[in-house]
GROMACS .gro file of N, CA and C in nm:
model
  177
    1MET      N    1  10.218  11.263   4.041
    1MET     CA    2  10.318  11.350   3.982
    1MET      C    3  10.349  11.299   3.842
    2SER      N    4  10.361  11.388   3.748
    2SER     CA    5  10.380  11.348   3.609
    2SER      C    6  10.525  11.311   3.580
    3PHE      N    7  10.541  11.233   3.475
    3PHE     CA    8  10.674  11.190   3.433
    3PHE      C    9  10.762  11.310   3.402
    4TRP      N   10  10.707  11.409   3.331
    4TRP     CA   11  10.788  11.525   3.290
    4TRP      C   12  10.830  11.610   3.409
    5ARG      N   13  10.747  11.619   3.509
    5ARG     CA   14  10.785  11.695   3.629
    5ARG      C   15  10.898  11.625   3.703
    6ILE      N   16  10.890  11.493   3.715
    6ILE     CA   17  10.997  11.415   3.779
    6ILE      C   18  11.124  11.425   3.696
    7PHE      N   19  11.108  11.414   3.563
    7PHE     CA   20  11.224  11.421   3.474
    7PHE      C   21  11.293  11.558   3.485
    8SER      N   22  11.217  11.665   3.474
    8SER     CA   23  11.277  11.799   3.477
    8SER      C   24  11.338  11.829   3.613
    9SER      N   25  11.274  11.787   3.718
    9SER     CA   26  11.328  11.810   3.851
    9SER      C   27  11.457  11.730   3.871
   10THR      N   28  11.460  11.607   3.822
   10THR     CA   29  11.579  11.524   3.837
   10THR      C   30  11.693  11.577   3.751
   11ILE      N   31  11.664  11.623   3.630
   11ILE     CA   32  11.767  11.682   3.544
   11ILE      C   33  11.827  11.806   3.612
   12ALA      N   34  11.742  11.890   3.668
   12ALA     CA   35  11.791  12.010   3.736
   12ALA      C   36  11.881  11.973   3.854
   13ALA      N   37  11.840  11.875   3.931
   13ALA     CA   38  11.921  11.832   4.045
   13ALA      C   39  12.049  11.763   3.998
   14PHE      N   40  12.040  11.689   3.889
   14PHE     CA   41  12.155  11.617   3.833
   14PHE      C   42  12.267  11.713   3.795
   15PHE      N   43  12.230  11.829   3.742
   15PHE     CA   44  12.328  11.928   3.701
   15PHE      C   45  12.351  12.037   3.806
   16GLY      N   46  12.286  12.025   3.921
   16GLY     CA   47  12.311  12.117   4.032
   16GLY      C   48  12.244  12.251   4.022
   17VAL      N   49  12.135  12.261   3.949
   17VAL     CA   50  12.066  12.389   3.936
   17VAL      C   51  11.924  12.384   3.994
   18GLN      N   52  11.895  12.284   4.074
   18GLN     CA   53  11.763  12.270   4.136
   18GLN      C   54  11.749  12.373   4.247
   19THR      N   55  11.638  12.444   4.249
   19THR     CA   56  11.615  12.541   4.355
   19THR      C   57  11.567  12.469   4.481
   20ASP      N   58  11.592  12.530   4.594
   20ASP     CA   59  11.552  12.470   4.721
   20ASP      C   60  11.400  12.460   4.732
   21SER      N   61  11.330  12.561   4.681
   21SER     CA   62  11.183  12.557   4.688
   21SER      C   63  11.126  12.445   4.603
   22ASN      N   64  11.183  12.420   4.485
   22ASN     CA   65  11.136  12.309   4.402
   22ASN      C   66  11.167  12.175   4.467
   23ARG      N   67  11.282  12.162   4.528
   23ARG     CA   68  11.319  12.038   4.595
   23ARG      C   69  11.222  12.010   4.709
   24GLN      N   70  11.192  12.111   4.789
   24GLN     CA   71  11.098  12.093   4.900
   24GLN      C   72  10.959  12.058   4.849
   25ARG      N   73  10.915  12.123   4.742
   25ARG     CA   74  10.785  12.094   4.682
   25ARG      C   75  10.776  11.949   4.637
   26ASP      N   76  10.883  11.902   4.571
   26ASP     CA   77  10.883  11.766   4.519
   26ASP      C   78  10.873  11.662   4.630
   27PHE      N   79  10.947  11.680   4.736
   27PHE     CA   80  10.950  11.577   4.839
   27PHE      C   81  10.840  11.589   4.942
   28LYS      N   82  10.768  11.700   4.945
   28LYS     CA   83  10.650  11.711   5.032
   28LYS      C   84  10.532  11.639   4.970
   29LYS      N   85  10.525  11.637   4.838
   29LYS     CA   86  10.408  11.581   4.770
   29LYS      C   87  10.423  11.433   4.738
   30THR      N   88  10.544  11.386   4.713
   30THR     CA   89  10.560  11.248   4.670
   30THR      C   90  10.677  11.182   4.743
   31SER      N   91  10.687  11.054   4.721
   31SER     CA   92  10.797  10.974   4.774
   31SER      C   93  10.924  11.004   4.694
   32PRO      N   94  11.041  10.989   4.753
   32PRO     CA   95  11.166  11.011   4.679
   32PRO      C   96  11.198  10.899   4.580
   33VAL      N   97  11.127  10.788   4.587
   33VAL     CA   98  11.157  10.671   4.502
   33VAL      C   99  11.155  10.704   4.353
   34PRO      N  100  11.055  10.774   4.299
   34PRO     CA  101  11.058  10.805   4.155
   34PRO      C  102  11.179  10.889   4.115
   35PHE      N  103  11.221  10.980   4.203
   35PHE     CA  104  11.336  11.064   4.175
   35PHE      C  105  11.465  10.983   4.178
   36ILE      N  106  11.473  10.889   4.270
   36ILE     CA  107  11.591  10.803   4.279
   36ILE      C  108  11.601  10.716   4.154
   37LEU      N  109  11.490  10.656   4.114
   37LEU     CA  110  11.490  10.572   3.994
   37LEU      C  111  11.524  10.652   3.869
   38MET      N  112  11.470  10.773   3.859
   38MET     CA  113  11.502  10.859   3.744
   38MET      C  114  11.649  10.898   3.746
   39GLY      N  115  11.703  10.925   3.862
   39GLY     CA  116  11.845  10.958   3.874
   39GLY      C  117  11.934  10.844   3.830
   40ILE      N  118  11.899  10.722   3.868
   40ILE     CA  119  11.975  10.604   3.826
   40ILE      C  120  11.966  10.588   3.675
   41ALA      N  121  11.847  10.603   3.619
   41ALA     CA  122  11.829  10.590   3.474
   41ALA      C  123  11.910  10.696   3.400
   42LEU      N  124  11.908  10.819   3.448
   42LEU     CA  125  11.984  10.926   3.382
   42LEU      C  126  12.135  10.903   3.392
   43ALA      N  127  12.179  10.850   3.505
   43ALA     CA  128  12.322  10.820   3.520
   43ALA      C  129  12.364  10.711   3.422
   44ILE      N  130  12.281  10.609   3.405
   44ILE     CA  131  12.311  10.501   3.309
   44ILE      C  132  12.316  10.556   3.168
   45VAL      N  133  12.220  10.641   3.132
   45VAL     CA  134  12.218  10.701   2.998
   45VAL      C  135  12.343  10.786   2.977
   46MET      N  136  12.384  10.862   3.078
   46MET     CA  137  12.502  10.945   3.064
   46MET      C  138  12.628  10.860   3.044
   47VAL      N  139  12.643  10.753   3.120
   47VAL     CA  140  12.760  10.665   3.106
   47VAL      C  141  12.761  10.600   2.969
   48LEU      N  142  12.647  10.550   2.924
   48LEU     CA  143  12.640  10.488   2.791
   48LEU      C  144  12.672  10.588   2.680
   49THR      N  145  12.625  10.711   2.696
   49THR     CA  146  12.655  10.816   2.598
   49THR      C  147  12.803  10.846   2.594
   50LEU      N  148  12.866  10.855   2.710
   50LEU     CA  149  13.010  10.880   2.715
   50LEU      C  150  13.089  10.765   2.653
   51ILE      N  151  13.047  10.643   2.679
   51ILE     CA  152  13.114  10.527   2.618
   51ILE      C  153  13.102  10.533   2.467
   52PHE      N  154  12.983  10.565   2.417
   52PHE     CA  155  12.961  10.576   2.273
   52PHE      C  156  13.049  10.684   2.211
   53ILE      N  157  13.055  10.800   2.275
   53ILE     CA  158  13.136  10.910   2.223
   53ILE      C  159  13.283  10.873   2.220
   54VAL      N  160  13.332  10.812   2.326
   54VAL     CA  161  13.475  10.772   2.330
   54VAL      C  162  13.504  10.669   2.223
   55GLN      N  163  13.415  10.574   2.203
   55GLN     CA  164  13.436  10.473   2.099
   55GLN      C  165  13.439  10.538   1.960
   56GLN      N  166  13.355  10.636   1.937
   56GLN     CA  167  13.352  10.704   1.808
   56GLN      C  168  13.479  10.785   1.786
   57VAL      N  169  13.530  10.846   1.889
   57VAL     CA  170  13.651  10.927   1.876
   57VAL      C  171  13.771  10.837   1.854
   58LEU      N  172  13.777  10.723   1.920
   58LEU     CA  173  13.893  10.635   1.908
   58LEU      C  174  13.892  10.550   1.781
   59SER      N  175  13.781  10.541   1.714
   59SER     CA  176  13.778  10.458   1.592
   59SER      C  177  13.801  10.540   1.467
   0.00000   0.00000   0.00000
């Protein structure tokens, strides 16, 4: 499975717009581990982005 497919599927799930058919397709073909790791990475990026924005607003 390609990086971009995992990325786009994880982004869709992250924002709650993942279709059930895409979710089933993803987990029938591959392990959930790449999606879990991508989800953790995206969560870290989101938190760091929010910290940066708050620091810029408060300074």
